[in-house]
Amino acid sequence: MVTILQGDRETTLPGGSGADDQLWLPAEALQAAIGWRLRPEGLCQGDACVPIPAGRQADFLRPGQVNAAALWRHLGHPAVHDRAGEVWLLGLGAGERAARMASLQAPDFTLPDLAGRPHRLSDYRGRRVLLVSWASW
């Protein structure tokens, strides 16, 4: 069993196994776990596909399984895990983080007001917004 942390989601898969920097997931669970799926043209997310590098099929595929960590690193993103290989973090690469920062656009989120009504930041795009935060530590 492995737990995968990616973006704002956490997925636990009973059929996955992680060891030696390899995260083997059942091919049928790949989309639910990390948003990618195995197709004849390669590993795909939506309509965009990444071909498996020639001569490296064994690094990415074995019968019924896909090495999600190999895909993630091939995309230029970090994939790290705990010592036992049971918890994995699939992060964003430095280039993608830099592009997001350069856009000067805050990520979308939803918070309730004092009356409990939810407000999404994206509902206020194009208008000035003052965010006030407080912490007791």
XYZ file of C-alpha atoms in Angstrom:
137
model
C 0.000 0.000 0.000
C 1.250 3.473 -0.883
C 0.034 6.998 -0.202
C 0.654 9.631 -2.873
C 0.651 13.362 -2.117
C 0.302 15.476 -5.243
C -0.815 19.083 -5.340
C -3.777 19.365 -2.990
C -4.794 15.711 -3.050
C -3.858 12.576 -1.164
C -4.465 9.123 -2.631
C -3.924 5.771 -0.935
C -3.602 2.729 -3.187
C -3.617 -0.812 -1.841
C -2.088 -2.170 -5.082
C 0.933 0.120 -5.283
C 4.471 -0.531 -4.163
C 7.420 1.771 -3.731
C 11.074 0.895 -3.292
C 14.463 2.016 -4.632
C 13.064 5.288 -6.043
C 10.451 3.403 -8.086
C 6.727 3.830 -7.538
C 4.887 0.987 -9.252
C 1.146 1.552 -9.587
C -1.490 -0.653 -11.215
C -2.063 0.728 -14.724
C -5.833 0.870 -14.163
C -5.356 2.985 -11.001
C -2.887 5.442 -12.535
C -5.476 8.032 -13.569
C -7.217 8.039 -10.187
C -3.861 8.287 -8.404
C -2.007 10.971 -10.392
C -4.259 12.023 -13.283
C -2.372 10.148 -16.026
C -3.271 6.999 -17.962
C -1.473 4.477 -20.109
C -2.457 4.519 -23.788
C -0.842 2.982 -26.875
C 0.832 6.319 -27.706
C 2.398 6.609 -24.242
C 1.440 8.081 -20.875
C -1.314 10.649 -21.297
C -3.026 13.385 -19.321
C -6.119 14.494 -21.187
C -5.181 14.834 -24.859
C -1.476 15.411 -24.185
C 0.705 12.291 -24.324
C 4.332 11.674 -23.397
C 5.900 8.833 -25.367
C 7.904 6.336 -23.372
C 11.565 6.855 -24.316
C 12.909 4.253 -26.728
C 14.954 1.594 -24.984
C 13.633 2.596 -21.543
C 10.311 0.743 -21.506
C 11.506 -1.436 -18.599
C 12.071 1.720 -16.514
C 8.447 2.803 -17.034
C 6.419 -0.368 -17.565
C 6.057 -3.908 -16.357
C 3.050 -6.198 -16.831
C -0.032 -4.346 -15.537
C 2.013 -1.629 -13.789
C 3.471 1.810 -14.470
C 6.392 3.430 -12.655
C 4.800 6.765 -11.696
C 8.067 8.089 -10.215
C 9.892 7.491 -13.516
C 7.160 9.400 -15.375
C 7.271 12.246 -12.865
C 11.045 12.597 -13.068
C 10.945 12.323 -16.869
C 8.627 15.368 -16.812
C 11.253 17.272 -14.791
C 9.455 17.149 -11.452
C 10.738 15.859 -8.106
C 9.430 12.564 -6.734
C 10.484 11.815 -3.153
C 9.443 9.192 -0.618
C 9.850 8.105 2.949
C 12.418 5.469 3.895
C 9.898 2.613 3.651
C 8.585 3.758 0.242
C 5.037 3.948 1.585
C 4.459 7.729 1.301
C 5.372 9.592 -1.895
C 5.347 13.287 -2.727
C 5.076 14.183 -6.414
C 6.009 17.858 -6.584
C 6.362 20.613 -9.165
C 9.657 21.294 -10.893
C 11.469 24.597 -10.419
C 10.598 25.771 -13.948
C 6.876 25.363 -13.415
C 7.037 27.042 -10.004
C 8.976 29.963 -11.524
C 6.403 30.342 -14.310
C 3.581 30.449 -11.766
C 5.397 33.056 -9.701
C 6.137 35.175 -12.796
C 2.429 35.311 -13.621
C 1.808 37.123 -10.309
C -1.517 35.304 -10.081
C -2.384 33.731 -6.749
C -3.646 30.150 -6.789
C -7.396 29.815 -6.411
C -8.814 28.901 -3.002
C -12.124 29.059 -1.149
C -12.637 30.398 2.381
C -15.773 31.140 4.398
C -16.632 34.618 5.648
C -17.781 35.263 9.226
C -21.329 34.214 8.292
C -20.066 30.916 6.847
C -20.663 31.826 3.175
C -17.859 30.499 0.933
C -15.893 32.932 -1.233
C -13.529 31.880 -4.022
C -10.583 34.065 -4.895
C -11.262 33.518 -8.602
C -14.679 35.197 -8.176
C -12.800 38.450 -7.572
C -10.314 38.306 -10.489
C -9.738 41.753 -11.943
C -10.733 43.490 -8.721
C -8.589 44.505 -5.783
C -8.685 42.106 -2.864
C -7.305 42.561 0.634
C -6.476 39.304 2.392
C -5.971 39.507 6.134
C -4.530 36.561 8.002
C -3.684 35.944 11.617
C -1.904 33.201 13.509
C -1.534 32.677 17.245
C 1.856 31.036 17.341
